[in-house]
Coordinates of C-alpha atoms in Angstrom, one line a residue:
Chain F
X1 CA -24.4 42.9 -41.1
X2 CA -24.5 39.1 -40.7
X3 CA -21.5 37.6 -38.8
X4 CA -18.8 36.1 -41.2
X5 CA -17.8 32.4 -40.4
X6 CA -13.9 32.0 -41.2
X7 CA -12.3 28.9 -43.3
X8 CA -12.1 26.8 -40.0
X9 CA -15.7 26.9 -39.3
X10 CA -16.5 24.6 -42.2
X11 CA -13.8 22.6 -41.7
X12 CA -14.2 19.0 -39.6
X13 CA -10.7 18.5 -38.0
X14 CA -11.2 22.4 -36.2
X15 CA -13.7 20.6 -34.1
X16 CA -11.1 18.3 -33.0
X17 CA -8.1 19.2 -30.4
X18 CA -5.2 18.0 -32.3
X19 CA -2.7 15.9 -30.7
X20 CA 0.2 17.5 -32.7
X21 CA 1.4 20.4 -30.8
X22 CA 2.3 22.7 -33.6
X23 CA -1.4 22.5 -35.3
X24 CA -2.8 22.6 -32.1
X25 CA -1.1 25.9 -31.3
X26 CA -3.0 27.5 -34.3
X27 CA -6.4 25.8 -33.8
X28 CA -6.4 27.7 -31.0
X29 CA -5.5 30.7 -31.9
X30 CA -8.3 30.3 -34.7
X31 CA -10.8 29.4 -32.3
X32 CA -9.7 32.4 -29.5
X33 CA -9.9 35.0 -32.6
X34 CA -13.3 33.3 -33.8
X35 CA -15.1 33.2 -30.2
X36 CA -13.9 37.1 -29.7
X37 CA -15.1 38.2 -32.9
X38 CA -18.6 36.6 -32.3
X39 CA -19.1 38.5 -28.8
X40 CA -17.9 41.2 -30.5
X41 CA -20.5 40.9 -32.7
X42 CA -23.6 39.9 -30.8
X43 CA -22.7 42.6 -28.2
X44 CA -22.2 39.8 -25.8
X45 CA -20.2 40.5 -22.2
X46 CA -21.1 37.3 -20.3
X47 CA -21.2 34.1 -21.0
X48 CA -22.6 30.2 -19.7
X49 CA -20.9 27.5 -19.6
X50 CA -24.2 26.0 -20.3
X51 CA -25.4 28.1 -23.4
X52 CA -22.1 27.9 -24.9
X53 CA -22.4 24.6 -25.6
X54 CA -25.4 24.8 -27.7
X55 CA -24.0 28.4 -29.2
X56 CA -23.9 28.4 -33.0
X57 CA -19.9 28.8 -32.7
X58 CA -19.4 26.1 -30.2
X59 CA -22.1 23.5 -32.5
X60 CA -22.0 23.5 -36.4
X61 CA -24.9 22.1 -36.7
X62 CA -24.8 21.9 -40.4
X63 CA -21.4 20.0 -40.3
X64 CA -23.1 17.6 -37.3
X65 CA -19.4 18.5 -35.1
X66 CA -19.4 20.6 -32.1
X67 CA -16.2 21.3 -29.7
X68 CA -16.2 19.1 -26.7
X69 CA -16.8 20.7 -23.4
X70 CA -12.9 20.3 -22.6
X71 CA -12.0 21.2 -25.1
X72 CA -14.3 24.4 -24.7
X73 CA -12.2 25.5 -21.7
X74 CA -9.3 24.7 -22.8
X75 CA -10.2 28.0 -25.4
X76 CA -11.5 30.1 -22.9
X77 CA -8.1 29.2 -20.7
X78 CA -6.6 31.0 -23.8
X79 CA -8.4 33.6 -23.3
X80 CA -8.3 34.0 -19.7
X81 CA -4.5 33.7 -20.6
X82 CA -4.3 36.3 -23.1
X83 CA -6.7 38.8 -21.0
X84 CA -9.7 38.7 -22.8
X85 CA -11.7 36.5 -20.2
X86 CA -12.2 36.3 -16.7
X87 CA -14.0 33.6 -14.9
X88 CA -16.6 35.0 -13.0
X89 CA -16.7 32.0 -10.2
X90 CA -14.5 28.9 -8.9
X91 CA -16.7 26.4 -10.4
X92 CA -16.5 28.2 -13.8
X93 CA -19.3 28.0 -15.3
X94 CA -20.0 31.9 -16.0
X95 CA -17.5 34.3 -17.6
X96 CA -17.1 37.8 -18.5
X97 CA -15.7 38.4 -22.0
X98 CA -13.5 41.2 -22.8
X99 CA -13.6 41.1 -26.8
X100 CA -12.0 44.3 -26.3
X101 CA -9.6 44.0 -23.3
X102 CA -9.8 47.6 -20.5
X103 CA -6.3 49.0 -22.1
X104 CA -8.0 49.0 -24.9
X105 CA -11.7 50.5 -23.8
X106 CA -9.3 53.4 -22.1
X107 CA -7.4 54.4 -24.9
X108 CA -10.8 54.6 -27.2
X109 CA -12.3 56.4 -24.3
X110 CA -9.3 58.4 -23.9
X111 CA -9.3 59.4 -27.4
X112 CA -12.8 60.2 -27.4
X113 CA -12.6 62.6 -25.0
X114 CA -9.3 64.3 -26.2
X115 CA -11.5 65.0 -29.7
X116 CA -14.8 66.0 -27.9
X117 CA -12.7 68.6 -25.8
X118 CA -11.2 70.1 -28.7
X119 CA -14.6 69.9 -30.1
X120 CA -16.7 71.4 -27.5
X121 CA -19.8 70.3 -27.8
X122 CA -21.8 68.3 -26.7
X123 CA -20.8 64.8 -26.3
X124 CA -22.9 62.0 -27.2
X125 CA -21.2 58.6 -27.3
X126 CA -20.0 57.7 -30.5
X127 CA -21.5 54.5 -31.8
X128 CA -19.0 51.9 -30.7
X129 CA -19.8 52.7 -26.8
X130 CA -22.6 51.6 -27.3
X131 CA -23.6 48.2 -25.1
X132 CA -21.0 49.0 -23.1
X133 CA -21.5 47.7 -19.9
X134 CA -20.9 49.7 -16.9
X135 CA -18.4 47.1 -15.5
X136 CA -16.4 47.5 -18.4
X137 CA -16.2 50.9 -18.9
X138 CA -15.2 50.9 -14.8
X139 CA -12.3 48.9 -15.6
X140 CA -11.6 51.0 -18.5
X141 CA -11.1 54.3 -16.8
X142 CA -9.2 52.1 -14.2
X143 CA -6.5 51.1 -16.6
X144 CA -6.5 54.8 -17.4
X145 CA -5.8 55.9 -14.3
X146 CA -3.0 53.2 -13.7
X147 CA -1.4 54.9 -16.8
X148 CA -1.4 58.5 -15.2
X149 CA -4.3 59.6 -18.2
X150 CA -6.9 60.0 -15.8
X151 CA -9.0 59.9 -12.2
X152 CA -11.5 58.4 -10.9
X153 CA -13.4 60.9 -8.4
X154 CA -16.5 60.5 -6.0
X155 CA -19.0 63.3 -6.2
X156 CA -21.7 63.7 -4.0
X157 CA -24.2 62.2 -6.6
X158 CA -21.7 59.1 -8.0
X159 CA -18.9 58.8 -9.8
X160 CA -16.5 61.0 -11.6
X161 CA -13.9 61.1 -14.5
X162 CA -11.4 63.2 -14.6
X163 CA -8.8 63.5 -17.8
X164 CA -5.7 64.6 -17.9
Chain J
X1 CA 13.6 -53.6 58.1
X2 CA 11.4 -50.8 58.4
X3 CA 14.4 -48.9 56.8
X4 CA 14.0 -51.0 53.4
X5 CA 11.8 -50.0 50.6
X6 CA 10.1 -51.6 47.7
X7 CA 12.5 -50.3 44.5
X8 CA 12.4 -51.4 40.9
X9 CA 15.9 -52.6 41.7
X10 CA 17.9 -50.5 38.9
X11 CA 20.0 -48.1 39.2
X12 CA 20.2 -44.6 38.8
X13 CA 22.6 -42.4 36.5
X14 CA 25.3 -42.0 38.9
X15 CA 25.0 -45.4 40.8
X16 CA 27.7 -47.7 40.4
X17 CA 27.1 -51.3 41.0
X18 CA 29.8 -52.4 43.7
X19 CA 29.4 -56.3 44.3
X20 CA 26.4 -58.6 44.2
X21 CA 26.4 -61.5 46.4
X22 CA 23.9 -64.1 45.6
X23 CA 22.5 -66.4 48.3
X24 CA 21.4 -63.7 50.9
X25 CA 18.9 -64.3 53.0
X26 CA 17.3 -61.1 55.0
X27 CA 16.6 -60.9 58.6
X28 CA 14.1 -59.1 60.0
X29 CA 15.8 -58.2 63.6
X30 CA 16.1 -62.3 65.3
X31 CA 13.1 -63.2 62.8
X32 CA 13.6 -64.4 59.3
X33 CA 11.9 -62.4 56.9
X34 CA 9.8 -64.1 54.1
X35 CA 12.8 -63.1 52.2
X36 CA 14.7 -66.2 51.8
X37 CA 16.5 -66.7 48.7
X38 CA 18.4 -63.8 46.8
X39 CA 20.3 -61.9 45.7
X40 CA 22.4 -58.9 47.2
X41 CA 23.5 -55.5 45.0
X42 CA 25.9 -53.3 46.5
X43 CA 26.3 -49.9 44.7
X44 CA 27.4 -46.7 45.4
X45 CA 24.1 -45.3 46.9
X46 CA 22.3 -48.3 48.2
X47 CA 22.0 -51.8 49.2
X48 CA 19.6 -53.6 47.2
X49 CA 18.1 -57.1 47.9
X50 CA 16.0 -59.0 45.0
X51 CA 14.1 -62.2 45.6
X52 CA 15.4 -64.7 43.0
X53 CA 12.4 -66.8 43.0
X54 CA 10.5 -64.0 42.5
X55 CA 12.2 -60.9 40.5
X56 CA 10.0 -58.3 41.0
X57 CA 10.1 -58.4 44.8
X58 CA 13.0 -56.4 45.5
X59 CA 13.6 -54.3 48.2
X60 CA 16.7 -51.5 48.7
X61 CA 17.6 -49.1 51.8
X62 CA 20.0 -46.3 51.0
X63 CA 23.6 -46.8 52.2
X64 CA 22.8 -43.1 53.9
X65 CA 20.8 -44.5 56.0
X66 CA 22.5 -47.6 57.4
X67 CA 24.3 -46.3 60.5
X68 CA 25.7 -49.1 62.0
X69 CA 26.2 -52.8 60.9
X70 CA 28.1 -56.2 62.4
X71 CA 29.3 -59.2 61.5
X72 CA 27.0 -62.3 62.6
X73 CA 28.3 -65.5 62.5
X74 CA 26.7 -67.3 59.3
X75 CA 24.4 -69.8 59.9
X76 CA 24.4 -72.9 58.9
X77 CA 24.1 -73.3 55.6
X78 CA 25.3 -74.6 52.1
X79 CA 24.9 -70.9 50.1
X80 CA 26.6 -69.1 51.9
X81 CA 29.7 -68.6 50.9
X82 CA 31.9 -67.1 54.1
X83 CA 34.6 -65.9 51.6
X84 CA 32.3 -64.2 49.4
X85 CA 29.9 -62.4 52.3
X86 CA 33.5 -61.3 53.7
X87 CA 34.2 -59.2 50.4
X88 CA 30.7 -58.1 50.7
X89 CA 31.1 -57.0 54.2
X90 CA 34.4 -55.5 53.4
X91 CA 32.9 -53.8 50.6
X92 CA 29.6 -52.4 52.7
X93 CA 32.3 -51.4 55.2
X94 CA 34.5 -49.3 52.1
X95 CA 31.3 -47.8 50.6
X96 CA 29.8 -47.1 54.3
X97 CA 33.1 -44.6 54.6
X98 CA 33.5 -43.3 51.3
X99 CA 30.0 -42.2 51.2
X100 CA 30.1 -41.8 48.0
X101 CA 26.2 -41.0 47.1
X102 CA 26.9 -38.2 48.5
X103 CA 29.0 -36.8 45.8
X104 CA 26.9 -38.2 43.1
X105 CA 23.5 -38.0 44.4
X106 CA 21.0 -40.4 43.0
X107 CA 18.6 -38.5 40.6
X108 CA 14.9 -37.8 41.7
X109 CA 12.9 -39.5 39.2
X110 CA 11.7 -36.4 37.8
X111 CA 8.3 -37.5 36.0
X112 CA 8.7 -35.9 32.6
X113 CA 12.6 -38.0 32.1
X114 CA 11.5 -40.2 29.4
X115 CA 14.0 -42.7 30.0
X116 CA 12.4 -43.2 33.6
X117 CA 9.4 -45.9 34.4
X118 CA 7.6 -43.7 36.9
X119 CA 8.0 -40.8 34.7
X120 CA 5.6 -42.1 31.6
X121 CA 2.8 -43.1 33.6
X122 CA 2.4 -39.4 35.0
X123 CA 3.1 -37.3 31.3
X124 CA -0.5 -36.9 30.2
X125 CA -2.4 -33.2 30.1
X126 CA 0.1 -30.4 29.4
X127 CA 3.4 -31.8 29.5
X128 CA 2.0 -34.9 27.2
X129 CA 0.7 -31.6 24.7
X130 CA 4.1 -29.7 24.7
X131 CA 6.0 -33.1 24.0
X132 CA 4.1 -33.7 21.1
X133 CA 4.7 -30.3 19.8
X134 CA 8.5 -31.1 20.0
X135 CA 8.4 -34.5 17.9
X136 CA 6.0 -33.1 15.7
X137 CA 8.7 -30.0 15.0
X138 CA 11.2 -32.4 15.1
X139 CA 9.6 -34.5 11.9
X140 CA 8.8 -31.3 10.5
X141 CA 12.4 -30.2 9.9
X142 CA 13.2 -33.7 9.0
X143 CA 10.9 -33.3 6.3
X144 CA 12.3 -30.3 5.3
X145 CA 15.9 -31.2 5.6
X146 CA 14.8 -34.1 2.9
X147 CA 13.2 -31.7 0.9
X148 CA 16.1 -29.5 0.5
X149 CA 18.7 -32.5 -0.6
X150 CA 16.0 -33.6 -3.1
X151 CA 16.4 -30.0 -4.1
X152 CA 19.9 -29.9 -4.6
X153 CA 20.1 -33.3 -6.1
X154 CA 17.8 -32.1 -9.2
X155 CA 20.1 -28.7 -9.4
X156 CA 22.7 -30.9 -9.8
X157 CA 21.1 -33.0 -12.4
X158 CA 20.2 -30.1 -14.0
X159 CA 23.5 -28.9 -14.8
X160 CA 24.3 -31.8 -16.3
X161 CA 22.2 -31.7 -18.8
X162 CA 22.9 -28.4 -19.7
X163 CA 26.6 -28.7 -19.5
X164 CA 25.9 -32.4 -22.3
X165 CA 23.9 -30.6 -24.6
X166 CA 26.5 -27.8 -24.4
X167 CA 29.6 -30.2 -25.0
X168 CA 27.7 -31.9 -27.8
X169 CA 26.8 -28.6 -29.0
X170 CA 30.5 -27.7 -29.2
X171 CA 31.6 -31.0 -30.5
X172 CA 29.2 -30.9 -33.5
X173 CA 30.7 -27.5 -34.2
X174 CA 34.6 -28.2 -33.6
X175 CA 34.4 -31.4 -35.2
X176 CA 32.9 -30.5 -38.8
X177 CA 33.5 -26.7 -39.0
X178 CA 32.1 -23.9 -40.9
X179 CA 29.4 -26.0 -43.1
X180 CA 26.9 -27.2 -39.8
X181 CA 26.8 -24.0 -38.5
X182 CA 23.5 -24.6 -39.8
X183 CA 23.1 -27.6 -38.2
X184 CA 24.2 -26.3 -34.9
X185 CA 21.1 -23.5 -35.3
X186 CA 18.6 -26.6 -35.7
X187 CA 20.2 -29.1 -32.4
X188 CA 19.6 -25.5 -30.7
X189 CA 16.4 -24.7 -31.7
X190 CA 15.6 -28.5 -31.3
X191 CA 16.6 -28.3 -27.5
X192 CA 14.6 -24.7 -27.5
X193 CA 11.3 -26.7 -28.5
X194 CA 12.1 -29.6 -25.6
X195 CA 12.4 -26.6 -22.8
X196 CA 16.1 -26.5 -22.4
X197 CA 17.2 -23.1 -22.5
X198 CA 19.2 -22.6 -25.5
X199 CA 22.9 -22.3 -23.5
X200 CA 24.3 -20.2 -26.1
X201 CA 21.6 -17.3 -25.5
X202 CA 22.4 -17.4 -21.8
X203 CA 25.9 -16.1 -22.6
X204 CA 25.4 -13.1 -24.3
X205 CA 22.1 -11.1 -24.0
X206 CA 22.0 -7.7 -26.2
X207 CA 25.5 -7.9 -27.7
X208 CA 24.3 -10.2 -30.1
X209 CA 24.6 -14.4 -29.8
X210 CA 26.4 -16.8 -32.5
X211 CA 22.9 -18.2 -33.0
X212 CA 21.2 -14.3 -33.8
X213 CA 23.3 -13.2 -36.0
X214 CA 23.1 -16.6 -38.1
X215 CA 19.4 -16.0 -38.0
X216 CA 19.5 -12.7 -39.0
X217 CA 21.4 -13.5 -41.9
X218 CA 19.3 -16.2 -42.7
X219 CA 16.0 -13.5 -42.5
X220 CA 17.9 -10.8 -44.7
X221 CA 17.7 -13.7 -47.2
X222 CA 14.3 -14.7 -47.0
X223 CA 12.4 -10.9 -46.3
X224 CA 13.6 -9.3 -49.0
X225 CA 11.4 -10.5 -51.7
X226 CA 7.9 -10.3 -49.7
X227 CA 9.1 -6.7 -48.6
X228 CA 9.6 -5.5 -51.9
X229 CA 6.1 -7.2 -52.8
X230 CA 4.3 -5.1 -50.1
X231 CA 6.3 -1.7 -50.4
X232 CA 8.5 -2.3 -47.9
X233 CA 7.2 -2.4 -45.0
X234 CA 6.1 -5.1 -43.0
X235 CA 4.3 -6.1 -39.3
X236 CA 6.6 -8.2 -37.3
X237 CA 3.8 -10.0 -36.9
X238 CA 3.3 -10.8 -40.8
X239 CA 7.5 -11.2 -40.5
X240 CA 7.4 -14.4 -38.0
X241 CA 4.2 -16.0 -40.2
X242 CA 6.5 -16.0 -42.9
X243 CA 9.2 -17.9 -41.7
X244 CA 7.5 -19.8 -39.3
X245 CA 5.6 -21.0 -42.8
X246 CA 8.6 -21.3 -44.7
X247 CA 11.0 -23.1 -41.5
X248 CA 8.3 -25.7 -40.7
X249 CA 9.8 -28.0 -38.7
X250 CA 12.4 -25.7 -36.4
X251 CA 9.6 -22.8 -35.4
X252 CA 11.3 -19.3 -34.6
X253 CA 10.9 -18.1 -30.9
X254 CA 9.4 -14.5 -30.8
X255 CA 12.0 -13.8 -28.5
X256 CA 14.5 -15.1 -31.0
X257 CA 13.0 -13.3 -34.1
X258 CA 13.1 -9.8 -32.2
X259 CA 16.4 -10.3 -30.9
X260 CA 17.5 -11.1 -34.7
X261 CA 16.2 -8.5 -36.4
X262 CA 17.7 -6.4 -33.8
X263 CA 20.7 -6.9 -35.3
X264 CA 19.9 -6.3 -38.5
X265 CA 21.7 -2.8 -38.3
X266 CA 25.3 -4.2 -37.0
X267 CA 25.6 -6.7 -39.8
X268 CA 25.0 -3.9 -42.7
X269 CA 21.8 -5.9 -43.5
X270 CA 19.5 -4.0 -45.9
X271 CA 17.1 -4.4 -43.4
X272 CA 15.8 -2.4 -40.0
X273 CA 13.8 -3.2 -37.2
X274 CA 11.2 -0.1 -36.2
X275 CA 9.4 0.5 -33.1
X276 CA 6.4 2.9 -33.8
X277 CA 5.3 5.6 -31.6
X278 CA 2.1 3.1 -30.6
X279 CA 4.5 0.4 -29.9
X280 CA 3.6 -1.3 -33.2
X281 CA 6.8 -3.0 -34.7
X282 CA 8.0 -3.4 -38.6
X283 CA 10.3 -4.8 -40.6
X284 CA 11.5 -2.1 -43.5
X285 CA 13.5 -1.9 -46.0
X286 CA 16.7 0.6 -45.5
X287 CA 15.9 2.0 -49.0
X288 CA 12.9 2.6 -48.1
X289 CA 12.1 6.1 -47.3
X290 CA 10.1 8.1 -44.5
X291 CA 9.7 11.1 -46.4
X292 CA 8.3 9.2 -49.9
X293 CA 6.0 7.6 -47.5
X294 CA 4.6 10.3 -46.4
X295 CA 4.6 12.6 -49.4
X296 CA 2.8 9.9 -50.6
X297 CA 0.3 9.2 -47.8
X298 CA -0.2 13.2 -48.1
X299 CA -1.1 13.1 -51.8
X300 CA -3.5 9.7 -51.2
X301 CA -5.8 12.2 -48.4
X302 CA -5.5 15.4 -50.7
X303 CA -7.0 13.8 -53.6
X304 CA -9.6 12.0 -52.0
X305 CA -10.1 15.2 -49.2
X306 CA -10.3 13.1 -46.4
X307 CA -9.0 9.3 -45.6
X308 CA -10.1 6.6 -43.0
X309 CA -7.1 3.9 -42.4
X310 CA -9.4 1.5 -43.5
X311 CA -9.8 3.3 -46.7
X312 CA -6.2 4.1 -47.1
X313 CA -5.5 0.1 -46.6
X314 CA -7.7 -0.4 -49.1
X315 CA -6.1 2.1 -51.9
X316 CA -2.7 0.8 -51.4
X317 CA -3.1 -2.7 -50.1
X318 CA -2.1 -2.7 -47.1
X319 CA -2.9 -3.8 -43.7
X320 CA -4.8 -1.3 -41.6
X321 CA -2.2 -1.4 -38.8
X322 CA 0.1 -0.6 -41.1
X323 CA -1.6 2.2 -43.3
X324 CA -2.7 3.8 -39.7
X325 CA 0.8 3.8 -38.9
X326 CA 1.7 5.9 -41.9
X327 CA -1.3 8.2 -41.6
X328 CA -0.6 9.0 -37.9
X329 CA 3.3 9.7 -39.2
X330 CA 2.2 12.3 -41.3
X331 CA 0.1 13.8 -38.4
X332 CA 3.3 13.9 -36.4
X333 CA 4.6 15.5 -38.7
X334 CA 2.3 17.7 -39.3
X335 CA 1.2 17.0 -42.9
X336 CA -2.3 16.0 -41.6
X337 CA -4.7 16.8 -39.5
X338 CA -7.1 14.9 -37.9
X339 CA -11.4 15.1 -37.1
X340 CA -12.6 12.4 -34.5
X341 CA -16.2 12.3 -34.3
X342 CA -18.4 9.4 -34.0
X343 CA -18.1 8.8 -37.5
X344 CA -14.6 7.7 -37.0
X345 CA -11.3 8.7 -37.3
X346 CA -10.5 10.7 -40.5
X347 CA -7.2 12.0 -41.8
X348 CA -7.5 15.6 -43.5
X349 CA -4.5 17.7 -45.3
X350 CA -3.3 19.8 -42.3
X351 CA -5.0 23.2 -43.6
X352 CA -3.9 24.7 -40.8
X353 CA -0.3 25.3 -41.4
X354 CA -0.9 25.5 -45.1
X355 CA -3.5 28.5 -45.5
X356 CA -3.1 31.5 -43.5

């Protein structure tokens, strides 16, 4: 399934930051829901400042208008903002993207394993854990245990989950 | 004799001359001295003998030092006079007792006193360097003391001439009433264009001047044609053209034009002054209204998708500053929406409030 660019995509002024604070508020938001939904789609955890730039989301080539490099961290402060981004060092040029934020991973998780309990058989990962990084689903399972729904345990040969 | 010194024969500050007895010869013990003809000074401090024949020989010994003197009979001689060399003796005698050099002792001849002989001849090196110093300061603040009454005098003058163009000012105006009011506006701008400051304008600043209001009254008049012409708006820049043009002779400060249409308001003119966001200023018409402007300015981008100012001046005939103006309105208000690119600067409906 080929990505689906929204309205704003095509549209010259969303490659501007507007001055007016009101339409600014919800170019944004546009172009926070727009960058998610791409990850999301490519599978993509980590990000360049560098690569970004020249990323089909970032450049419309076909329009000849690309975002500005400030105005390219001005989204991902959004993001960082909202939770869905974290800044991997000071000088910020690499990121990790959370298109789906750890709440979120742990209640899918949590859910999963709720149904392949009752189930009880064996569990193969259902097709939306798959490309899930390991430092994701970590932080997953962390948030979990924060909310009381499970433990993290250390067994002799790694790492444990337990559910409750 | 030995006792006797060569002196300049003046006195000092606090000598007193006593008696001077002309025709006195000086002995040298039971020889006569070369000293023949003279005269005698007797002051306070000292007895002084000058050579009449020859003034600069004179010779003095201190009264201090003269412990002990007699009476010898005169000699023979026509200039002597025994009366007179009595009161001199009687006179040596009265000094001798009261001693009174010693109360007001003679002063040293210090060698920088500029009033003494000795002293001059010795004032070179230092003491030559810091008097100069002094006579140059003292020329200095001369100079400077001039300086400042030459100041004060043109202050003075100054005032004057403001205060006479003021009274004539006022006289033109008492003496013929309501009808040169007019006039009164030209004297002032008159003296405005020869570098007087305009007196009246000095009064009031900000509440409004005699001379503004009749100004502005006088711009209601003539702006409201070309404002209509061009939609109602206009540069203040296009504003003082016009009536620069149209005065000829008496040209319109800026300062004067601004402060005018400032009052455009207070005297229920249908005219307003506006100061744009960007500092731009206009003339407008009071019927004139934001919200058609920009209703309309919306409709102009819609149809054509997306507007330049330079294109919008051209649609509606405008000048670019102008048409900009209205353009960045609607943005601020958020009717439009803008794309920056090195194409330019292009206005576009603001799709982003209108679809979801």
């Amino acid at each position: 399934m080929s990505f689906e660019w929204p309205w704003q995509y095509n549209f010259p002024p969303f490659f501007t930051l507007q001055p007016n604070v009101d339409t600014r508020q919800k170019q944004l938001a546009a172009w926070c829901s727009l960058a998610l939904s791409y990850c999301r789609h490519h599978k993509l955890y980590t990000l360049g400042i560098m690569e970004v730039q020249e990323c089909p989301v970032f450049n419309h080539k076909n329009i000849d208008r690309k975002l500005s490099t400030e105005a390219i961290l001005i989204v991902f402060e959004e993001l960082r903002k909202k939770g869905n981004l974290e800044w991997l060092d000071k000088n910020k040029t690499q990121c990790l993207v959370m298109w789906r934020r750890p709440e979120e991973w742990g209640k899918l998780i949590y859910q999963w394993v709720s149904r392949s309990a009752m189930v009880n058989s064996c569990n193969t990962f259902p097709p939306e854990f798959h490309g899930l990084e390991e430092w994701m689903l970590i932080r997953s399972l962390q948030a979990l245990q924060t909310d009381g729904k499970a433990e993290v345990i250390t067994m002799d040969d790694g790492k444990g989950v337990k559910f409750f | 004799m030995d006792r006797f010194t060569w002196s300049n024969g003046l006195l000092e500050m606090n000598e007193t001359l006593v008696i001077q007895q002309r025709g006195v010869k000086l002995y040298d013990g039971e020889d006569k001295a070369k000293l023949d003809v003279g005269i005698a000074l007797l002051s306070t401090h000292q007895l002084i003998w000058r050579d009449l024949k020859n003034h600069e020989c004179c010779i003095a010994i201190p009264l201090s030092q003269i412990i002990y003197f007699e009476e010898q009979a005169a000699g023979i001689g026509k200039s002597q006079d025994p009366i007179l060399l009595n009161f001199l003796k009687e006179r040596l005698t009265e000094e001798l007792s009261q001693k009174r050099w010693e109360s007001t002792p003679m002063s040293q001849p210090i060698p920088t006193a500029t009033n003494s002989q000795t002293g001059r001849t010795r004032a070179v090196g230092i003491v030559g360097i810091e008097r100069k110093i002094e006579e140059r300061r003292k020329e200095t603040e001369k100079n400077i003391s001039e300086v400042r009454r030459e100041i004060r005098w043109r202050e003075t003058r100054a005032k004057e001439m403001v205060e006479l163009s003021r009274s004539i000012a006022n006289k033109i105006k008492d003496k013929q009433g309501d009808i040169t009011e007019d006039e009164t506006i030209r004297f002032k701008s008159y003296l405005l264009s020869m570098g007087i400051a305009n007196p009246v304008t000095r009064e009031t600043h900000g509440s409004g001047t005699h001379y503004h209001l009749q100004l502005a009254k006088q711009l209601g008049d003539i702006l409201l044609a070309p404002l209509e012409e061009r939609g109602g708006m206009m540069a203040l820049t296009e504003v003082y053209c016009l009536v620069n043009r149209a005065r000829g002779m008496e040209l319109l400060s800026p300062e004067d034009l601004v402060n005018a249409c400032k009052m455009f308001e207070s005297l229920k003119q249908p005219l307003r002054l506006r100061i744009f966001d960007s500092g731009v200023m206009v003339v407008q018409l009071q019927s004139h209204s934001e919200e058609e402007m920009i209703s309309s300015a919306l409709d102009n981008v819609t149809d054509k998708g997306s507007l330049t100012a330079e294109e919008f001046a051209k649609l509606l005939g405008l000048s670019v500053l102008l048409s900009k103006e209205r353009l960045l309105l609607a943005e601020k208000m958020g009717h439009l929406c803008r794309d920056d690119s090195v194409e330019g600067l292009r206005f576009y409906p603001n799709l982003f409030n209108s679809q979801a």
